[in-house]
Amino acid sequence: MCMATVALALAGCSQFEPRDKRFYYRALWNFALREDLAELDSEFNGVDFGHSNLYENLLFTGGNDVQAIDDRARKETLAFIATKPRLNPNEEAIAPTYMKLAWRAQNTFDEAHALHRATYDIMASDEPDKARALRNVVAYYQESAYAITAKRLDHHRLDQFPYSKTFRNRFPLFNATIWSYHYLQVAVYDPLQAAGDLQAKTQAVRPILATYRRYLEQPPVEWTFMPLTAELSPSFAAHYREIANIFDNLHMLHDNISDILASETLPTWEAKRTEIYRLVNTYYLASADATNPMIVRDGESHH
């Protein structure tokens, strides 16, 4: 009966979408992070589980069960992280219902996450021309129809929709856990960029890992906004402005979708799906740059 209910709900959300996932950019530095900085790589694998586990649980609990999210789902995520997973998990197996509900939005995440991984691999590798390698992966990424804009977006305005802040206000522990993930993702760029060899890279990321693990134990619920790349890795953000913008915009989109899934102002799955796609298509995809009102012009504040 439960499966039938889910099937009917999904059937009401239009037709299932065709899948057009791309293969990752292939290069000699692929999987350098996994091979050389396995401790950091395993933490990123935990991040992948956390987002998908959250979305699936928000859908099935209606976004208003604090114990189910801040207690049970969060502890499931922490337990997975504690296993130090060697490989990144299959997110579709973790959140099959959400993937069916909004697959194009998930593929937007997947493409940007692949760029994340490529960037870490390049930074961890012995690639002699890292700037060229990064230009190549960004160019490949931007060929995708799912590429997030590399323009700076007005994150303050993107956090002012009627449903904005619903997730962080209702589930402060899991929200702080998500932002802790984002801290880890952007804080390692400058140390990896500055380190001259593998031993130096290993030593450089350990204090960041220690801080991140402390955040998991004691979530920074006092934070009022997600970490931004320029705040934690200013050198990387200055040298690779487009990449920093893509990642900050990606993380803002994560916050928007968490709010949509938790909000009673969008009471049905169809309403949530429609709003997710409206946001992605209007404000986040690079294909909307010409008409996107959220793009920040030089000199304007975006936080």
PDB file of C-alpha atoms in Angstrom, residues 48-255:
ATOM      1  CA  ASP A  48      27.104  13.005  -0.515  1.00  0.00           C
ATOM      2  CA  PHE A  49      25.087  10.678   1.695  1.00  0.00           C
ATOM      3  CA  GLY A  50      23.927  13.475   3.974  1.00  0.00           C
ATOM      4  CA  HIS A  51      22.209  15.616   1.346  1.00  0.00           C
ATOM      5  CA  SER A  52      20.328  12.708  -0.234  1.00  0.00           C
ATOM      6  CA  ASN A  53      19.336  11.189   3.092  1.00  0.00           C
ATOM      7  CA  LEU A  54      17.977  14.562   4.186  1.00  0.00           C
ATOM      8  CA  TYR A  55      15.877  15.128   1.054  1.00  0.00           C
ATOM      9  CA  GLU A  56      14.314  11.680   1.158  1.00  0.00           C
ATOM     10  CA  ASN A  57      13.418  12.046   4.817  1.00  0.00           C
ATOM     11  CA  LEU A  58      11.978  15.533   4.317  1.00  0.00           C
ATOM     12  CA  LEU A  59       9.699  14.220   1.582  1.00  0.00           C
ATOM     13  CA  PHE A  60       8.371  11.300   3.595  1.00  0.00           C
ATOM     14  CA  THR A  61       7.906  13.166   6.879  1.00  0.00           C
ATOM     15  CA  GLY A  62       6.269  16.223   5.358  1.00  0.00           C
ATOM     16  CA  GLY A  63       9.104  18.427   6.591  1.00  0.00           C
ATOM     17  CA  ASN A  64       7.651  18.991  10.051  1.00  0.00           C
ATOM     18  CA  ASP A  65       8.884  16.074  12.194  1.00  0.00           C
ATOM     19  CA  VAL A  66      11.798  17.435  14.215  1.00  0.00           C
ATOM     20  CA  GLN A  67      12.686  14.101  15.800  1.00  0.00           C
ATOM     21  CA  ALA A  68      12.719  12.339  12.436  1.00  0.00           C
ATOM     22  CA  ILE A  69      15.115  14.891  10.895  1.00  0.00           C
ATOM     23  CA  ASP A  70      17.263  16.451  13.626  1.00  0.00           C
ATOM     24  CA  ASP A  71      17.541  13.205  15.557  1.00  0.00           C
ATOM     25  CA  ARG A  72      17.045  10.066  13.475  1.00  0.00           C
ATOM     26  CA  ALA A  73      18.061  11.184   9.951  1.00  0.00           C
ATOM     27  CA  ARG A  74      20.984  13.219  11.242  1.00  0.00           C
ATOM     28  CA  LYS A  75      22.256  10.291  13.308  1.00  0.00           C
ATOM     29  CA  GLU A  76      21.976   8.030  10.256  1.00  0.00           C
ATOM     30  CA  THR A  77      24.157  10.470   8.354  1.00  0.00           C
ATOM     31  CA  LEU A  78      26.717  10.712  11.159  1.00  0.00           C
ATOM     32  CA  ALA A  79      26.825   6.918  11.386  1.00  0.00           C
ATOM     33  CA  PHE A  80      27.548   6.694   7.668  1.00  0.00           C
ATOM     34  CA  ILE A  81      30.288   9.329   7.915  1.00  0.00           C
ATOM     35  CA  ALA A  82      31.841   7.377  10.802  1.00  0.00           C
ATOM     36  CA  THR A  83      32.319   4.342   8.536  1.00  0.00           C
ATOM     37  CA  LYS A  84      34.849   6.399   6.521  1.00  0.00           C
ATOM     38  CA  PRO A  85      33.416   5.244   3.178  1.00  0.00           C
ATOM     39  CA  ARG A  86      36.051   4.526   0.581  1.00  0.00           C
ATOM     40  CA  LEU A  87      33.720   5.223  -2.355  1.00  0.00           C
ATOM     41  CA  ASN A  88      31.101   7.884  -2.891  1.00  0.00           C
ATOM     42  CA  PRO A  89      27.614   6.405  -2.374  1.00  0.00           C
ATOM     43  CA  ASN A  90      24.922   5.845  -4.953  1.00  0.00           C
ATOM     44  CA  GLU A  91      22.643   8.764  -4.136  1.00  0.00           C
ATOM     45  CA  GLU A  92      19.795   7.371  -6.202  1.00  0.00           C
ATOM     46  CA  ALA A  93      19.727   4.327  -3.921  1.00  0.00           C
ATOM     47  CA  ILE A  94      19.633   6.623  -0.879  1.00  0.00           C
ATOM     48  CA  ALA A  95      16.906   8.958  -2.163  1.00  0.00           C
ATOM     49  CA  PRO A  96      14.982   7.162  -4.931  1.00  0.00           C
ATOM     50  CA  THR A  97      11.774   9.098  -4.326  1.00  0.00           C
ATOM     51  CA  TYR A  98      13.395  12.512  -4.448  1.00  0.00           C
ATOM     52  CA  MET A  99      15.322  11.522  -7.573  1.00  0.00           C
ATOM     53  CA  LYS A 100      12.062  10.619  -9.318  1.00  0.00           C
ATOM     54  CA  LEU A 101      10.419  13.800  -8.088  1.00  0.00           C
ATOM     55  CA  ALA A 102      13.072  16.247  -9.286  1.00  0.00           C
ATOM     56  CA  TRP A 103      15.695  14.429 -11.296  1.00  0.00           C
ATOM     57  CA  ARG A 104      16.812  17.449 -13.329  1.00  0.00           C
ATOM     58  CA  ALA A 105      17.504  19.349 -10.115  1.00  0.00           C
ATOM     59  CA  GLN A 106      19.481  16.397  -8.773  1.00  0.00           C
ATOM     60  CA  ASN A 107      21.468  16.167 -11.988  1.00  0.00           C
ATOM     61  CA  THR A 108      22.267  19.864 -11.590  1.00  0.00           C
ATOM     62  CA  PHE A 109      23.771  18.918  -8.228  1.00  0.00           C
ATOM     63  CA  ASP A 110      25.570  15.908  -9.685  1.00  0.00           C
ATOM     64  CA  GLU A 111      27.252  17.919 -12.435  1.00  0.00           C
ATOM     65  CA  ALA A 112      28.466  20.528  -9.922  1.00  0.00           C
ATOM     66  CA  HIS A 113      29.601  17.818  -7.497  1.00  0.00           C
ATOM     67  CA  ALA A 114      31.646  16.274 -10.310  1.00  0.00           C
ATOM     68  CA  LEU A 115      33.309  19.669 -10.773  1.00  0.00           C
ATOM     69  CA  HIS A 116      33.966  19.749  -7.019  1.00  0.00           C
ATOM     70  CA  ARG A 117      35.656  16.352  -7.224  1.00  0.00           C
ATOM     71  CA  ALA A 118      37.688  17.300 -10.272  1.00  0.00           C
ATOM     72  CA  THR A 119      38.907  20.437  -8.517  1.00  0.00           C
ATOM     73  CA  TYR A 120      40.021  18.465  -5.457  1.00  0.00           C
ATOM     74  CA  ASP A 121      41.722  15.861  -7.642  1.00  0.00           C
ATOM     75  CA  ILE A 122      43.669  18.552  -9.487  1.00  0.00           C
ATOM     76  CA  MET A 123      44.716  20.234  -6.237  1.00  0.00           C
ATOM     77  CA  ALA A 124      45.786  16.920  -4.708  1.00  0.00           C
ATOM     78  CA  SER A 125      47.642  15.684  -7.787  1.00  0.00           C
ATOM     79  CA  ASP A 126      51.134  16.315  -9.136  1.00  0.00           C
ATOM     80  CA  GLU A 127      49.638  17.941 -12.247  1.00  0.00           C
ATOM     81  CA  PRO A 128      52.240  20.594 -13.153  1.00  0.00           C
ATOM     82  CA  ASP A 129      49.826  23.081 -14.750  1.00  0.00           C
ATOM     83  CA  LYS A 130      46.891  23.147 -12.368  1.00  0.00           C
ATOM     84  CA  ALA A 131      45.515  26.409 -13.779  1.00  0.00           C
ATOM     85  CA  ARG A 132      45.226  24.870 -17.252  1.00  0.00           C
ATOM     86  CA  ALA A 133      43.641  21.716 -15.848  1.00  0.00           C
ATOM     87  CA  LEU A 134      41.070  23.778 -13.950  1.00  0.00           C
ATOM     88  CA  ARG A 135      40.251  25.817 -17.056  1.00  0.00           C
ATOM     89  CA  ASN A 136      39.663  22.578 -18.949  1.00  0.00           C
ATOM     90  CA  VAL A 137      37.300  21.082 -16.373  1.00  0.00           C
ATOM     91  CA  VAL A 138      35.347  24.325 -16.065  1.00  0.00           C
ATOM     92  CA  ALA A 139      34.999  24.505 -19.861  1.00  0.00           C
ATOM     93  CA  TYR A 140      33.757  20.901 -19.900  1.00  0.00           C
ATOM     94  CA  TYR A 141      31.337  21.641 -17.076  1.00  0.00           C
ATOM     95  CA  GLN A 142      29.957  24.708 -18.810  1.00  0.00           C
ATOM     96  CA  GLU A 143      29.122  22.656 -21.915  1.00  0.00           C
ATOM     97  CA  SER A 144      26.417  20.949 -19.858  1.00  0.00           C
ATOM     98  CA  ALA A 145      22.795  22.069 -20.000  1.00  0.00           C
ATOM     99  CA  TYR A 146      22.817  21.616 -16.206  1.00  0.00           C
ATOM    100  CA  ALA A 147      25.742  23.959 -15.522  1.00  0.00           C
ATOM    101  CA  ILE A 148      25.160  26.397 -12.662  1.00  0.00           C
ATOM    102  CA  THR A 149      25.932  30.003 -13.465  1.00  0.00           C
ATOM    103  CA  ALA A 150      29.478  31.190 -12.825  1.00  0.00           C
ATOM    104  CA  LYS A 151      28.155  34.690 -12.101  1.00  0.00           C
ATOM    105  CA  ARG A 152      27.881  35.930  -8.523  1.00  0.00           C
ATOM    106  CA  LEU A 153      24.308  35.601  -7.337  1.00  0.00           C
ATOM    107  CA  ASP A 154      22.580  37.688  -4.701  1.00  0.00           C
ATOM    108  CA  HIS A 155      22.407  35.106  -1.925  1.00  0.00           C
ATOM    109  CA  HIS A 156      20.573  37.506   0.365  1.00  0.00           C
ATOM    110  CA  ARG A 157      17.692  37.871  -2.101  1.00  0.00           C
ATOM    111  CA  LEU A 158      17.738  34.144  -2.823  1.00  0.00           C
ATOM    112  CA  ASP A 159      17.139  33.677   0.894  1.00  0.00           C
ATOM    113  CA  GLN A 160      14.012  35.873   0.943  1.00  0.00           C
ATOM    114  CA  PHE A 161      11.367  33.657  -0.651  1.00  0.00           C
ATOM    115  CA  PRO A 162       8.173  32.985   1.361  1.00  0.00           C
ATOM    116  CA  TYR A 163       9.519  29.570   2.406  1.00  0.00           C
ATOM    117  CA  SER A 164      13.116  30.684   3.009  1.00  0.00           C
ATOM    118  CA  LYS A 165      14.744  29.764   6.344  1.00  0.00           C
ATOM    119  CA  THR A 166      12.057  27.149   7.053  1.00  0.00           C
ATOM    120  CA  PHE A 167      14.584  24.334   7.185  1.00  0.00           C
ATOM    121  CA  ARG A 168      17.203  26.062   9.327  1.00  0.00           C
ATOM    122  CA  ASN A 169      14.622  27.394  11.763  1.00  0.00           C
ATOM    123  CA  ARG A 170      12.839  24.062  12.182  1.00  0.00           C
ATOM    124  CA  PHE A 171      15.864  21.758  12.038  1.00  0.00           C
ATOM    125  CA  PRO A 172      18.835  23.745  13.370  1.00  0.00           C
ATOM    126  CA  LEU A 173      21.001  20.690  14.074  1.00  0.00           C
ATOM    127  CA  PHE A 174      20.773  19.175  10.603  1.00  0.00           C
ATOM    128  CA  ASN A 175      21.079  22.599   8.993  1.00  0.00           C
ATOM    129  CA  ALA A 176      24.282  23.282  10.934  1.00  0.00           C
ATOM    130  CA  THR A 177      25.524  19.857   9.861  1.00  0.00           C
ATOM    131  CA  ILE A 178      24.902  20.735   6.204  1.00  0.00           C
ATOM    132  CA  TRP A 179      26.724  24.038   6.616  1.00  0.00           C
ATOM    133  CA  SER A 180      29.583  22.184   8.304  1.00  0.00           C
ATOM    134  CA  TYR A 181      29.866  20.054   5.163  1.00  0.00           C
ATOM    135  CA  HIS A 182      30.050  23.235   3.118  1.00  0.00           C
ATOM    136  CA  TYR A 183      32.712  24.572   5.478  1.00  0.00           C
ATOM    137  CA  LEU A 184      34.860  21.519   4.785  1.00  0.00           C
ATOM    138  CA  GLN A 185      34.278  21.689   1.048  1.00  0.00           C
ATOM    139  CA  VAL A 186      35.491  25.272   0.670  1.00  0.00           C
ATOM    140  CA  ALA A 187      38.008  25.556   3.523  1.00  0.00           C
ATOM    141  CA  VAL A 188      40.468  23.050   2.033  1.00  0.00           C
ATOM    142  CA  TYR A 189      41.099  24.914  -1.225  1.00  0.00           C
ATOM    143  CA  ASP A 190      43.676  27.415  -0.007  1.00  0.00           C
ATOM    144  CA  PRO A 191      45.688  24.891   2.064  1.00  0.00           C
ATOM    145  CA  LEU A 192      45.776  22.435  -0.834  1.00  0.00           C
ATOM    146  CA  GLN A 193      46.734  25.200  -3.255  1.00  0.00           C
ATOM    147  CA  ALA A 194      49.569  26.432  -1.023  1.00  0.00           C
ATOM    148  CA  ALA A 195      51.070  23.049  -0.109  1.00  0.00           C
ATOM    149  CA  GLY A 196      54.067  22.053  -2.191  1.00  0.00           C
ATOM    150  CA  ASP A 197      53.954  18.267  -1.935  1.00  0.00           C
ATOM    151  CA  LEU A 198      51.773  15.415  -0.757  1.00  0.00           C
ATOM    152  CA  GLN A 199      53.152  15.402   2.779  1.00  0.00           C
ATOM    153  CA  ALA A 200      52.453  19.128   3.089  1.00  0.00           C
ATOM    154  CA  LYS A 201      48.936  18.667   1.719  1.00  0.00           C
ATOM    155  CA  THR A 202      48.253  15.895   4.228  1.00  0.00           C
ATOM    156  CA  GLN A 203      49.395  18.082   7.107  1.00  0.00           C
ATOM    157  CA  ALA A 204      47.561  21.146   5.786  1.00  0.00           C
ATOM    158  CA  VAL A 205      44.096  19.567   5.765  1.00  0.00           C
ATOM    159  CA  ARG A 206      44.288  17.884   9.172  1.00  0.00           C
ATOM    160  CA  PRO A 207      43.374  20.986  11.242  1.00  0.00           C
ATOM    161  CA  ILE A 208      40.414  21.582   8.931  1.00  0.00           C
ATOM    162  CA  LEU A 209      39.291  17.978   9.329  1.00  0.00           C
ATOM    163  CA  ALA A 210      39.595  18.328  13.102  1.00  0.00           C
ATOM    164  CA  THR A 211      37.439  21.471  13.048  1.00  0.00           C
ATOM    165  CA  TYR A 212      34.891  19.818  10.786  1.00  0.00           C
ATOM    166  CA  ARG A 213      34.595  16.781  13.040  1.00  0.00           C
ATOM    167  CA  ARG A 214      34.140  19.049  16.031  1.00  0.00           C
ATOM    168  CA  TYR A 215      31.303  20.758  14.149  1.00  0.00           C
ATOM    169  CA  LEU A 216      29.673  17.383  13.586  1.00  0.00           C
ATOM    170  CA  GLU A 217      29.797  16.685  17.322  1.00  0.00           C
ATOM    171  CA  GLN A 218      28.716  20.201  18.264  1.00  0.00           C
ATOM    172  CA  PRO A 219      26.845  21.703  15.292  1.00  0.00           C
ATOM    173  CA  PRO A 220      27.457  25.466  14.882  1.00  0.00           C
ATOM    174  CA  VAL A 221      23.814  26.434  15.288  1.00  0.00           C
ATOM    175  CA  GLU A 222      24.885  30.022  15.957  1.00  0.00           C
ATOM    176  CA  TRP A 223      25.830  30.487  12.284  1.00  0.00           C
ATOM    177  CA  THR A 224      23.296  32.651  10.458  1.00  0.00           C
ATOM    178  CA  PHE A 225      24.383  31.917   6.883  1.00  0.00           C
ATOM    179  CA  MET A 226      26.247  29.272   4.932  1.00  0.00           C
ATOM    180  CA  PRO A 227      30.045  29.534   4.567  1.00  0.00           C
ATOM    181  CA  LEU A 228      31.264  31.209   1.375  1.00  0.00           C
ATOM    182  CA  THR A 229      34.395  30.303  -0.561  1.00  0.00           C
ATOM    183  CA  ALA A 230      35.954  33.784  -0.396  1.00  0.00           C
ATOM    184  CA  GLU A 231      35.620  33.796   3.391  1.00  0.00           C
ATOM    185  CA  LEU A 232      37.489  30.534   3.926  1.00  0.00           C
ATOM    186  CA  SER A 233      39.701  30.237   0.829  1.00  0.00           C
ATOM    187  CA  PRO A 234      40.206  33.832  -0.329  1.00  0.00           C
ATOM    188  CA  SER A 235      43.256  33.059  -2.484  1.00  0.00           C
ATOM    189  CA  PHE A 236      41.470  30.307  -4.393  1.00  0.00           C
ATOM    190  CA  ALA A 237      38.386  32.512  -4.825  1.00  0.00           C
ATOM    191  CA  ALA A 238      40.523  35.341  -6.176  1.00  0.00           C
ATOM    192  CA  HIS A 239      42.376  33.133  -8.659  1.00  0.00           C
ATOM    193  CA  TYR A 240      39.392  31.031  -9.725  1.00  0.00           C
ATOM    194  CA  ARG A 241      36.448  33.362  -9.362  1.00  0.00           C
ATOM    195  CA  GLU A 242      34.125  31.434 -11.653  1.00  0.00           C
ATOM    196  CA  ILE A 243      34.658  28.163  -9.787  1.00  0.00           C
ATOM    197  CA  ALA A 244      34.097  29.851  -6.433  1.00  0.00           C
ATOM    198  CA  ASN A 245      30.871  31.397  -7.711  1.00  0.00           C
ATOM    199  CA  ILE A 246      29.614  28.056  -9.028  1.00  0.00           C
ATOM    200  CA  PHE A 247      30.226  26.367  -5.692  1.00  0.00           C
ATOM    201  CA  ASP A 248      28.661  29.151  -3.616  1.00  0.00           C
ATOM    202  CA  ASN A 249      25.624  29.154  -5.902  1.00  0.00           C
ATOM    203  CA  LEU A 250      25.409  25.366  -5.650  1.00  0.00           C
ATOM    204  CA  HIS A 251      25.337  25.556  -1.868  1.00  0.00           C
ATOM    205  CA  MET A 252      22.675  28.261  -1.932  1.00  0.00           C
ATOM    206  CA  LEU A 253      20.557  26.039  -4.164  1.00  0.00           C
ATOM    207  CA  HIS A 254      20.927  23.238  -1.611  1.00  0.00           C
ATOM    208  CA  ASP A 255      19.524  25.602   1.034  1.00  0.00           C
TER     209      ASP A 255
END
